[in-house]
């Protein structure tokens, strides 16, 4: 039996990705990939999927075309590719391989479908680009954010995780795509080097005792290291994982993090923080959350920075100003999305999904 993965023919040389969705062939190298908000090389599986798409394009003697949300394939090419990728997925016996293939295909299609249409930095349609209005800021070097993003949120125009690296840069706020081995390996290598006490996940884990930002100080203080010196020098920074996806998808992402944490540290569970001062994000005007205690990714980062600033150990690092910079970025994104909706004659409000309110 022939493996369906091998039925796709590769027509692209190693080290480049080609797309003819616009009618012209153009190469996407590492520079363009990194332009979307990452510092990594092009993931191997993403490269493989794009090569397979190009091979199918040659076999059919037809150009792939995209449309709609998320860079979805269209027309007869979509029909044939759908048959191919379903056969490929079915032939993969291992659940890990299935996840990696699913994630890579989502990302590859979104990349090819967004080229020439979205601004690489802000992920908005080029006519709505907000980059000139975003004010960069320096995140204190004792903190590093990891935006752990579901593939279905990659290149979404109303995604808020992207605001973090737009403001702080890709080294301070690093994108890690769920199910992409290359990205997850980079993230976990950093966590192994840091140690469990330096890694925290912002997630309301109802199956474990709730922790607060005070527990960060307690954990640091139990070590043999000089906390004050580390806080001042930014040595071995604190790593904060921000789950970036729908709440249903986030649950699967959190399970994956817990499973990997057990493999790495041999212990059950991943240290999770629940924020005490969680407030409504400006984005809730366009994206209501399913309950009052949930918020968007960037707003969660704002809440974390604000709460850390209240602690004496962190009060001198300008975290309050850094939180305000992210809030300003969220307002900029909201205004850009609102202007687009108005221009297209669409409603700028969404139906509330919950009835609980914060007084």
PDB file of N, CA, C and O in Angstrom, residues 285-322:
ATOM      1  N   UNK A 285     -15.626  44.615  23.326  1.00  0.00           N
ATOM      2  CA  UNK A 285     -16.689  45.288  22.579  1.00  0.00           C
ATOM      3  C   UNK A 285     -16.937  44.586  21.246  1.00  0.00           C
ATOM      4  O   UNK A 285     -18.056  44.595  20.730  1.00  0.00           O
ATOM      5  N   UNK A 286     -15.877  43.966  20.699  1.00  0.00           N
ATOM      6  CA  UNK A 286     -16.013  43.219  19.452  1.00  0.00           C
ATOM      7  C   UNK A 286     -16.011  41.716  19.682  1.00  0.00           C
ATOM      8  O   UNK A 286     -16.565  40.966  18.875  1.00  0.00           O
ATOM      9  N   UNK A 287     -15.366  41.274  20.757  1.00  0.00           N
ATOM     10  CA  UNK A 287     -15.211  39.843  21.013  1.00  0.00           C
ATOM     11  C   UNK A 287     -15.623  39.510  22.440  1.00  0.00           C
ATOM     12  O   UNK A 287     -14.776  39.295  23.297  1.00  0.00           O
ATOM     13  N   UNK A 288     -16.927  39.469  22.742  1.00  0.00           N
ATOM     14  CA  UNK A 288     -17.357  39.103  24.097  1.00  0.00           C
ATOM     15  C   UNK A 288     -16.831  37.726  24.483  1.00  0.00           C
ATOM     16  O   UNK A 288     -16.761  36.826  23.645  1.00  0.00           O
ATOM     17  N   UNK A 289     -16.463  37.578  25.755  1.00  0.00           N
ATOM     18  CA  UNK A 289     -15.950  36.310  26.253  1.00  0.00           C
ATOM     19  C   UNK A 289     -17.095  35.467  26.828  1.00  0.00           C
ATOM     20  O   UNK A 289     -18.152  35.990  27.193  1.00  0.00           O
ATOM     21  N   UNK A 290     -16.909  34.139  26.915  1.00  0.00           N
ATOM     22  CA  UNK A 290     -17.982  33.272  27.400  1.00  0.00           C
ATOM     23  C   UNK A 290     -18.338  33.451  28.859  1.00  0.00           C
ATOM     24  O   UNK A 290     -19.394  33.035  29.292  1.00  0.00           O
ATOM     25  N   UNK A 291     -17.446  34.046  29.653  1.00  0.00           N
ATOM     26  CA  UNK A 291     -17.772  34.333  31.049  1.00  0.00           C
ATOM     27  C   UNK A 291     -16.920  35.496  31.530  1.00  0.00           C
ATOM     28  O   UNK A 291     -15.902  35.840  30.919  1.00  0.00           O
ATOM     29  N   UNK A 292     -17.321  36.110  32.631  1.00  0.00           N
ATOM     30  CA  UNK A 292     -16.680  37.346  33.088  1.00  0.00           C
ATOM     31  C   UNK A 292     -15.233  37.150  33.500  1.00  0.00           C
ATOM     32  O   UNK A 292     -14.448  38.098  33.491  1.00  0.00           O
ATOM     33  N   UNK A 293     -14.860  35.909  33.907  1.00  0.00           N
ATOM     34  CA  UNK A 293     -13.500  35.682  34.392  1.00  0.00           C
ATOM     35  C   UNK A 293     -12.537  35.288  33.276  1.00  0.00           C
ATOM     36  O   UNK A 293     -11.434  34.800  33.538  1.00  0.00           O
ATOM     37  N   UNK A 294     -12.923  35.489  32.029  1.00  0.00           N
ATOM     38  CA  UNK A 294     -12.065  35.165  30.900  1.00  0.00           C
ATOM     39  C   UNK A 294     -11.818  36.417  30.061  1.00  0.00           C
ATOM     40  O   UNK A 294     -12.703  37.266  29.933  1.00  0.00           O
ATOM     41  N   UNK A 295     -10.640  36.492  29.495  1.00  0.00           N
ATOM     42  CA  UNK A 295     -10.303  37.681  28.725  1.00  0.00           C
ATOM     43  C   UNK A 295      -9.385  37.296  27.580  1.00  0.00           C
ATOM     44  O   UNK A 295      -9.006  36.134  27.426  1.00  0.00           O
ATOM     45  N   UNK A 296      -9.037  38.259  26.753  1.00  0.00           N
ATOM     46  CA  UNK A 296      -8.178  37.977  25.605  1.00  0.00           C
ATOM     47  C   UNK A 296      -6.715  37.871  26.047  1.00  0.00           C
ATOM     48  O   UNK A 296      -6.351  38.247  27.163  1.00  0.00           O
ATOM     49  N   UNK A 297      -5.874  37.394  25.148  1.00  0.00           N
ATOM     50  CA  UNK A 297      -4.476  37.096  25.485  1.00  0.00           C
ATOM     51  C   UNK A 297      -3.712  38.329  25.942  1.00  0.00           C
ATOM     52  O   UNK A 297      -3.038  38.311  26.979  1.00  0.00           O
ATOM     53  N   UNK A 298      -3.790  39.395  25.173  1.00  0.00           N
ATOM     54  CA  UNK A 298      -3.033  40.605  25.520  1.00  0.00           C
ATOM     55  C   UNK A 298      -3.532  41.211  26.826  1.00  0.00           C
ATOM     56  O   UNK A 298      -2.734  41.723  27.631  1.00  0.00           O
ATOM     57  N   UNK A 299      -4.848  41.179  27.061  1.00  0.00           N
ATOM     58  CA  UNK A 299      -5.388  41.718  28.307  1.00  0.00           C
ATOM     59  C   UNK A 299      -4.914  40.899  29.506  1.00  0.00           C
ATOM     60  O   UNK A 299      -4.728  41.439  30.604  1.00  0.00           O
ATOM     61  N   UNK A 300      -4.731  39.589  29.315  1.00  0.00           N
ATOM     62  CA  UNK A 300      -4.185  38.759  30.395  1.00  0.00           C
ATOM     63  C   UNK A 300      -2.769  39.198  30.741  1.00  0.00           C
ATOM     64  O   UNK A 300      -2.385  39.242  31.917  1.00  0.00           O
ATOM     65  N   UNK A 301      -1.992  39.536  29.710  1.00  0.00           N
ATOM     66  CA  UNK A 301      -0.634  40.032  29.950  1.00  0.00           C
ATOM     67  C   UNK A 301      -0.666  41.361  30.697  1.00  0.00           C
ATOM     68  O   UNK A 301       0.160  41.602  31.598  1.00  0.00           O
ATOM     69  N   UNK A 302      -1.614  42.213  30.357  1.00  0.00           N
ATOM     70  CA  UNK A 302      -1.776  43.486  31.061  1.00  0.00           C
ATOM     71  C   UNK A 302      -2.052  43.234  32.535  1.00  0.00           C
ATOM     72  O   UNK A 302      -1.443  43.846  33.421  1.00  0.00           O
ATOM     73  N   UNK A 303      -2.983  42.314  32.815  1.00  0.00           N
ATOM     74  CA  UNK A 303      -3.319  42.010  34.203  1.00  0.00           C
ATOM     75  C   UNK A 303      -2.146  41.459  34.980  1.00  0.00           C
ATOM     76  O   UNK A 303      -1.930  41.819  36.142  1.00  0.00           O
ATOM     77  N   UNK A 304      -1.365  40.600  34.351  1.00  0.00           N
ATOM     78  CA  UNK A 304      -0.194  40.026  35.011  1.00  0.00           C
ATOM     79  C   UNK A 304       0.830  41.103  35.357  1.00  0.00           C
ATOM     80  O   UNK A 304       1.330  41.168  36.485  1.00  0.00           O
ATOM     81  N   UNK A 305       1.146  41.943  34.388  1.00  0.00           N
ATOM     82  CA  UNK A 305       2.126  43.012  34.624  1.00  0.00           C
ATOM     83  C   UNK A 305       1.647  43.955  35.720  1.00  0.00           C
ATOM     84  O   UNK A 305       2.444  44.378  36.573  1.00  0.00           O
ATOM     85  N   UNK A 306       0.356  44.276  35.725  1.00  0.00           N
ATOM     86  CA  UNK A 306      -0.188  45.183  36.739  1.00  0.00           C
ATOM     87  C   UNK A 306      -0.099  44.570  38.134  1.00  0.00           C
ATOM     88  O   UNK A 306       0.242  45.253  39.107  1.00  0.00           O
ATOM     89  N   UNK A 307      -0.394  43.276  38.241  1.00  0.00           N
ATOM     90  CA  UNK A 307      -0.338  42.627  39.553  1.00  0.00           C
ATOM     91  C   UNK A 307       1.089  42.451  40.041  1.00  0.00           C
ATOM     92  O   UNK A 307       1.371  42.605  41.235  1.00  0.00           O
ATOM     93  N   UNK A 308       1.990  42.130  39.140  1.00  0.00           N
ATOM     94  CA  UNK A 308       3.399  42.029  39.540  1.00  0.00           C
ATOM     95  C   UNK A 308       3.922  43.375  40.034  1.00  0.00           C
ATOM     96  O   UNK A 308       4.713  43.445  40.983  1.00  0.00           O
ATOM     97  N   UNK A 309       3.489  44.439  39.380  1.00  0.00           N
ATOM     98  CA  UNK A 309       3.944  45.776  39.769  1.00  0.00           C
ATOM     99  C   UNK A 309       3.557  46.104  41.211  1.00  0.00           C
ATOM    100  O   UNK A 309       4.265  46.882  41.875  1.00  0.00           O
ATOM    101  N   UNK A 310       2.466  45.512  41.704  1.00  0.00           N
ATOM    102  CA  UNK A 310       2.014  45.792  43.066  1.00  0.00           C
ATOM    103  C   UNK A 310       2.912  45.158  44.124  1.00  0.00           C
ATOM    104  O   UNK A 310       2.864  45.547  45.297  1.00  0.00           O
ATOM    105  N   UNK A 311       3.731  44.181  43.718  1.00  0.00           N
ATOM    106  CA  UNK A 311       4.611  43.513  44.675  1.00  0.00           C
ATOM    107  C   UNK A 311       5.901  44.314  44.850  1.00  0.00           C
ATOM    108  O   UNK A 311       6.495  44.774  43.871  1.00  0.00           O
ATOM    109  N   UNK A 312       6.380  44.484  46.079  1.00  0.00           N
ATOM    110  CA  UNK A 312       7.606  45.258  46.318  1.00  0.00           C
ATOM    111  C   UNK A 312       8.804  44.739  45.518  1.00  0.00           C
ATOM    112  O   UNK A 312       9.631  45.524  45.051  1.00  0.00           O
ATOM    113  N   UNK A 313       8.874  43.412  45.337  1.00  0.00           N
ATOM    114  CA  UNK A 313      10.016  42.824  44.623  1.00  0.00           C
ATOM    115  C   UNK A 313      10.051  43.223  43.141  1.00  0.00           C
ATOM    116  O   UNK A 313      11.099  43.140  42.500  1.00  0.00           O
ATOM    117  N   UNK A 314       8.918  43.655  42.609  1.00  0.00           N
ATOM    118  CA  UNK A 314       8.832  43.977  41.180  1.00  0.00           C
ATOM    119  C   UNK A 314       8.492  45.436  40.910  1.00  0.00           C
ATOM    120  O   UNK A 314       8.367  45.839  39.748  1.00  0.00           O
ATOM    121  N   UNK A 315       8.340  46.224  41.940  1.00  0.00           N
ATOM    122  CA  UNK A 315       7.787  47.570  41.788  1.00  0.00           C
ATOM    123  C   UNK A 315       8.708  48.562  41.085  1.00  0.00           C
ATOM    124  O   UNK A 315       8.257  49.621  40.650  1.00  0.00           O
ATOM    125  N   UNK A 316       9.980  48.235  40.976  1.00  0.00           N
ATOM    126  CA  UNK A 316      10.934  49.206  40.409  1.00  0.00           C
ATOM    127  C   UNK A 316      11.300  48.935  38.949  1.00  0.00           C
ATOM    128  O   UNK A 316      12.237  49.530  38.433  1.00  0.00           O
ATOM    129  N   UNK A 317      10.548  48.064  38.277  1.00  0.00           N
ATOM    130  CA  UNK A 317      10.929  47.665  36.921  1.00  0.00           C
ATOM    131  C   UNK A 317      10.044  48.255  35.817  1.00  0.00           C
ATOM    132  O   UNK A 317      10.122  47.849  34.661  1.00  0.00           O
ATOM    133  N   UNK A 318       9.200  49.205  36.200  1.00  0.00           N
ATOM    134  CA  UNK A 318       8.382  49.888  35.196  1.00  0.00           C
ATOM    135  C   UNK A 318       7.292  49.025  34.588  1.00  0.00           C
ATOM    136  O   UNK A 318       6.836  49.295  33.468  1.00  0.00           O
ATOM    137  N   UNK A 319       6.842  48.001  35.307  1.00  0.00           N
ATOM    138  CA  UNK A 319       5.843  47.077  34.746  1.00  0.00           C
ATOM    139  C   UNK A 319       4.502  47.762  34.516  1.00  0.00           C
ATOM    140  O   UNK A 319       3.752  47.384  33.609  1.00  0.00           O
ATOM    141  N   UNK A 320       4.185  48.767  35.335  1.00  0.00           N
ATOM    142  CA  UNK A 320       2.918  49.479  35.160  1.00  0.00           C
ATOM    143  C   UNK A 320       2.894  50.197  33.813  1.00  0.00           C
ATOM    144  O   UNK A 320       1.892  50.150  33.091  1.00  0.00           O
ATOM    145  N   UNK A 321       3.999  50.846  33.462  1.00  0.00           N
ATOM    146  CA  UNK A 321       4.079  51.536  32.169  1.00  0.00           C
ATOM    147  C   UNK A 321       4.042  50.541  31.009  1.00  0.00           C
ATOM    148  O   UNK A 321       3.459  50.812  29.958  1.00  0.00           O
ATOM    149  N   UNK A 322       4.656  49.370  31.220  1.00  0.00           N
ATOM    150  CA  UNK A 322       4.644  48.347  30.175  1.00  0.00           C
ATOM    151  C   UNK A 322       3.228  47.789  29.976  1.00  0.00           C
ATOM    152  O   UNK A 322       2.815  47.498  28.854  1.00  0.00           O
TER     153      UNK A 322
END
